Amino acid sequence: MNYRSISAFSLFLLCLSFSLSAWAQGTQGSISGLVRSATGQPVSHSTVKVKNESTGFTTSSRTGELGTFDIKQLPLGGPYTVEAQHIEYGSGTASGIQLNQGDVVKLNISLAASSTALEAVEVRATQLQNSKDYIGA
């Protein structure tokens, strides 16, 4: 191999590495965080809703066993409002969040204890009166 071939190949690899790093940054942001109770304990299985107030774009997720959530690939801009809800703890919000290219916004959302009492649900069923048993086709 001559010097010119090595130089051309090196230049190609350099350009490739720059284009891959630019591609990896993406054109989206993400919001992640932790949902806690008023006593500081992680709240698992909470619903986390993210809404872009300007465009109306909405998506949601649930917290894991450790109370964490990670919502990726959100369109840039804002303001975003993040609301976490759990049936035992009520809800908590964070608002005014702006996302720029490659941002990873970390939030801690605290939920207060809820005093909402659930009502009983009664299920009743009756047998169908006009049924016929068919055997075969």
PDB file of C-alpha atoms in Angstrom:
ATOM      1  CA  MET A   1       0.000   0.000   0.000  1.00  0.00           C
ATOM      2  CA  ASN A   2       1.278   3.387  -0.801  1.00  0.00           C
ATOM      3  CA  TYR A   3       1.123   6.578   1.235  1.00  0.00           C
ATOM      4  CA  ARG A   4      -1.749   8.052  -0.821  1.00  0.00           C
ATOM      5  CA  SER A   5      -4.000   5.013  -0.207  1.00  0.00           C
ATOM      6  CA  ILE A   6      -3.310   5.100   3.522  1.00  0.00           C
ATOM      7  CA  SER A   7      -4.096   8.828   3.676  1.00  0.00           C
ATOM      8  CA  ALA A   8      -7.365   8.402   1.778  1.00  0.00           C
ATOM      9  CA  PHE A   9      -8.409   5.511   4.002  1.00  0.00           C
ATOM     10  CA  SER A  10      -7.532   7.499   7.160  1.00  0.00           C
ATOM     11  CA  LEU A  11      -9.557  10.461   5.919  1.00  0.00           C
ATOM     12  CA  PHE A  12     -12.502   8.154   5.213  1.00  0.00           C
ATOM     13  CA  LEU A  13     -12.390   6.716   8.756  1.00  0.00           C
ATOM     14  CA  LEU A  14     -12.163  10.187  10.268  1.00  0.00           C
ATOM     15  CA  CYS A  15     -15.231  11.394   8.353  1.00  0.00           C
ATOM     16  CA  LEU A  16     -17.103   8.225   9.267  1.00  0.00           C
ATOM     17  CA  SER A  17     -16.394   8.677  12.974  1.00  0.00           C
ATOM     18  CA  PHE A  18     -17.649  12.289  12.912  1.00  0.00           C
ATOM     19  CA  SER A  19     -20.829  11.352  11.079  1.00  0.00           C
ATOM     20  CA  LEU A  20     -21.546   8.474  13.484  1.00  0.00           C
ATOM     21  CA  SER A  21     -21.104  10.689  16.548  1.00  0.00           C
ATOM     22  CA  ALA A  22     -23.420  13.320  15.066  1.00  0.00           C
ATOM     23  CA  TRP A  23     -25.991  10.632  14.227  1.00  0.00           C
ATOM     24  CA  ALA A  24     -25.822   9.178  17.752  1.00  0.00           C
ATOM     25  CA  GLN A  25     -26.819  12.503  19.334  1.00  0.00           C
ATOM     26  CA  GLY A  26     -30.261  12.314  17.745  1.00  0.00           C
ATOM     27  CA  THR A  27     -32.875  15.018  17.467  1.00  0.00           C
ATOM     28  CA  GLN A  28     -34.857  14.078  20.524  1.00  0.00           C
ATOM     29  CA  GLY A  29     -34.654  14.314  24.298  1.00  0.00           C
ATOM     30  CA  SER A  30     -35.733  12.196  27.247  1.00  0.00           C
ATOM     31  CA  ILE A  31     -37.171  12.609  30.711  1.00  0.00           C
ATOM     32  CA  SER A  32     -36.367  10.178  33.495  1.00  0.00           C
ATOM     33  CA  GLY A  33     -36.641  10.206  37.234  1.00  0.00           C
ATOM     34  CA  LEU A  34     -37.933   8.794  40.467  1.00  0.00           C
ATOM     35  CA  VAL A  35     -41.412   8.857  42.000  1.00  0.00           C
ATOM     36  CA  ARG A  36     -41.448   8.898  45.795  1.00  0.00           C
ATOM     37  CA  SER A  37     -44.048   8.991  48.536  1.00  0.00           C
ATOM     38  CA  ALA A  38     -44.168  11.897  51.025  1.00  0.00           C
ATOM     39  CA  THR A  39     -42.022   9.764  53.360  1.00  0.00           C
ATOM     40  CA  GLY A  40     -39.351   9.331  50.658  1.00  0.00           C
ATOM     41  CA  GLN A  41     -40.094   5.714  49.740  1.00  0.00           C
ATOM     42  CA  PRO A  42     -40.064   4.791  46.018  1.00  0.00           C
ATOM     43  CA  VAL A  43     -43.562   4.314  44.585  1.00  0.00           C
ATOM     44  CA  SER A  44     -43.664   1.405  42.148  1.00  0.00           C
ATOM     45  CA  HIS A  45     -46.283   0.957  39.425  1.00  0.00           C
ATOM     46  CA  SER A  46     -47.187   4.648  39.210  1.00  0.00           C
ATOM     47  CA  THR A  47     -48.487   6.041  35.938  1.00  0.00           C
ATOM     48  CA  VAL A  48     -46.266   8.798  34.533  1.00  0.00           C
ATOM     49  CA  LYS A  49     -47.816  11.006  31.839  1.00  0.00           C
ATOM     50  CA  VAL A  50     -45.750  13.468  29.759  1.00  0.00           C
ATOM     51  CA  LYS A  51     -47.513  16.210  27.784  1.00  0.00           C
ATOM     52  CA  ASN A  52     -46.088  18.888  25.502  1.00  0.00           C
ATOM     53  CA  GLU A  53     -48.304  21.860  26.322  1.00  0.00           C
ATOM     54  CA  SER A  54     -47.557  23.590  22.982  1.00  0.00           C
ATOM     55  CA  THR A  55     -48.344  20.716  20.627  1.00  0.00           C
ATOM     56  CA  GLY A  56     -50.610  18.482  22.720  1.00  0.00           C
ATOM     57  CA  PHE A  57     -48.275  15.504  22.212  1.00  0.00           C
ATOM     58  CA  THR A  58     -48.817  13.036  25.073  1.00  0.00           C
ATOM     59  CA  THR A  59     -47.183   9.779  26.068  1.00  0.00           C
ATOM     60  CA  SER A  60     -47.113   7.741  29.239  1.00  0.00           C
ATOM     61  CA  SER A  61     -45.202   5.047  31.056  1.00  0.00           C
ATOM     62  CA  ARG A  62     -45.172   3.246  34.397  1.00  0.00           C
ATOM     63  CA  THR A  63     -42.577   3.248  37.123  1.00  0.00           C
ATOM     64  CA  GLY A  64     -40.661   0.064  37.820  1.00  0.00           C
ATOM     65  CA  GLU A  65     -40.217  -1.758  41.111  1.00  0.00           C
ATOM     66  CA  LEU A  66     -37.784   0.910  42.343  1.00  0.00           C
ATOM     67  CA  GLY A  67     -40.066   3.839  41.407  1.00  0.00           C
ATOM     68  CA  THR A  68     -37.988   4.875  38.407  1.00  0.00           C
ATOM     69  CA  PHE A  69     -39.210   5.875  34.954  1.00  0.00           C
ATOM     70  CA  ASP A  70     -37.465   6.653  31.666  1.00  0.00           C
ATOM     71  CA  ILE A  71     -39.357   8.178  28.750  1.00  0.00           C
ATOM     72  CA  LYS A  72     -37.159   8.445  25.665  1.00  0.00           C
ATOM     73  CA  GLN A  73     -37.461   9.858  22.160  1.00  0.00           C
ATOM     74  CA  LEU A  74     -39.520  12.903  23.087  1.00  0.00           C
ATOM     75  CA  PRO A  75     -39.818  15.647  20.467  1.00  0.00           C
ATOM     76  CA  LEU A  76     -37.734  18.719  21.187  1.00  0.00           C
ATOM     77  CA  GLY A  77     -39.330  21.872  22.556  1.00  0.00           C
ATOM     78  CA  GLY A  78     -41.830  22.341  25.277  1.00  0.00           C
ATOM     79  CA  PRO A  79     -42.957  23.284  27.738  1.00  0.00           C
ATOM     80  CA  TYR A  80     -43.570  19.754  28.971  1.00  0.00           C
ATOM     81  CA  THR A  81     -45.650  18.818  32.016  1.00  0.00           C
ATOM     82  CA  VAL A  82     -44.953  15.519  33.762  1.00  0.00           C
ATOM     83  CA  GLU A  83     -47.640  14.061  36.031  1.00  0.00           C
ATOM     84  CA  ALA A  84     -47.208  10.963  38.183  1.00  0.00           C
ATOM     85  CA  GLN A  85     -50.238   9.225  39.701  1.00  0.00           C
ATOM     86  CA  HIS A  86     -50.789   6.283  41.991  1.00  0.00           C
ATOM     87  CA  ILE A  87     -54.094   5.147  43.465  1.00  0.00           C
ATOM     88  CA  GLU A  88     -52.725   5.072  47.030  1.00  0.00           C
ATOM     89  CA  TYR A  89     -50.718   8.303  46.869  1.00  0.00           C
ATOM     90  CA  GLY A  90     -52.548  10.775  44.641  1.00  0.00           C
ATOM     91  CA  SER A  91     -50.588  12.749  42.070  1.00  0.00           C
ATOM     92  CA  GLY A  92     -47.620  15.064  41.676  1.00  0.00           C
ATOM     93  CA  THR A  93     -46.491  17.225  38.772  1.00  0.00           C
ATOM     94  CA  ALA A  94     -43.466  18.971  37.340  1.00  0.00           C
ATOM     95  CA  SER A  95     -43.990  21.592  34.642  1.00  0.00           C
ATOM     96  CA  GLY A  96     -42.182  24.085  32.449  1.00  0.00           C
ATOM     97  CA  ILE A  97     -39.659  21.523  31.182  1.00  0.00           C
ATOM     98  CA  GLN A  98     -37.879  22.428  27.914  1.00  0.00           C
ATOM     99  CA  LEU A  99     -36.080  19.760  25.870  1.00  0.00           C
ATOM    100  CA  ASN A 100     -33.128  20.596  23.645  1.00  0.00           C
ATOM    101  CA  GLN A 101     -31.192  18.206  21.411  1.00  0.00           C
ATOM    102  CA  GLY A 102     -29.786  15.296  23.415  1.00  0.00           C
ATOM    103  CA  ASP A 103     -31.191  16.500  26.767  1.00  0.00           C
ATOM    104  CA  VAL A 104     -31.789  13.949  29.512  1.00  0.00           C
ATOM    105  CA  VAL A 105     -33.882  15.705  32.154  1.00  0.00           C
ATOM    106  CA  LYS A 106     -33.864  14.055  35.595  1.00  0.00           C
ATOM    107  CA  LEU A 107     -36.875  14.591  37.874  1.00  0.00           C
ATOM    108  CA  ASN A 108     -37.897  13.632  41.394  1.00  0.00           C
ATOM    109  CA  ILE A 109     -41.661  13.686  41.843  1.00  0.00           C
ATOM    110  CA  SER A 110     -43.181  13.428  45.299  1.00  0.00           C
ATOM    111  CA  LEU A 111     -46.695  12.062  45.849  1.00  0.00           C
ATOM    112  CA  ALA A 112     -48.762  12.916  48.910  1.00  0.00           C
ATOM    113  CA  ALA A 113     -50.896  10.265  50.624  1.00  0.00           C
ATOM    114  CA  SER A 114     -54.368  10.086  49.106  1.00  0.00           C
ATOM    115  CA  SER A 115     -57.511   9.934  51.195  1.00  0.00           C
ATOM    116  CA  THR A 116     -59.679   8.686  48.348  1.00  0.00           C
ATOM    117  CA  ALA A 117     -61.785   5.694  49.360  1.00  0.00           C
ATOM    118  CA  LEU A 118     -62.717   3.208  46.688  1.00  0.00           C
ATOM    119  CA  GLU A 119     -66.305   2.100  46.403  1.00  0.00           C
ATOM    120  CA  ALA A 120     -67.293  -1.540  46.129  1.00  0.00           C
ATOM    121  CA  VAL A 121     -68.082  -2.914  42.694  1.00  0.00           C
ATOM    122  CA  GLU A 122     -70.835  -5.482  42.420  1.00  0.00           C
ATOM    123  CA  VAL A 123     -70.964  -7.783  39.397  1.00  0.00           C
ATOM    124  CA  ARG A 124     -74.194  -9.603  38.597  1.00  0.00           C
ATOM    125  CA  ALA A 125     -74.796 -12.121  35.862  1.00  0.00           C
ATOM    126  CA  THR A 126     -77.842 -13.968  34.639  1.00  0.00           C
ATOM    127  CA  GLN A 127     -78.026 -17.048  32.498  1.00  0.00           C
ATOM    128  CA  LEU A 128     -79.047 -16.591  28.879  1.00  0.00           C
ATOM    129  CA  GLN A 129     -82.641 -17.865  28.562  1.00  0.00           C
ATOM    130  CA  ASN A 130     -82.860 -18.586  24.815  1.00  0.00           C
ATOM    131  CA  SER A 131     -79.832 -20.749  24.258  1.00  0.00           C
ATOM    132  CA  LYS A 132     -79.747 -23.894  22.150  1.00  0.00           C
ATOM    133  CA  ASP A 133     -77.032 -26.477  22.072  1.00  0.00           C
ATOM    134  CA  TYR A 134     -75.742 -27.213  18.600  1.00  0.00           C
ATOM    135  CA  ILE A 135     -73.566 -30.174  17.850  1.00  0.00           C
ATOM    136  CA  GLY A 136     -71.677 -30.283  14.593  1.00  0.00           C
ATOM    137  CA  ALA A 137     -71.684 -27.808  11.726  1.00  0.00           C
TER     138      ALA A 137
END
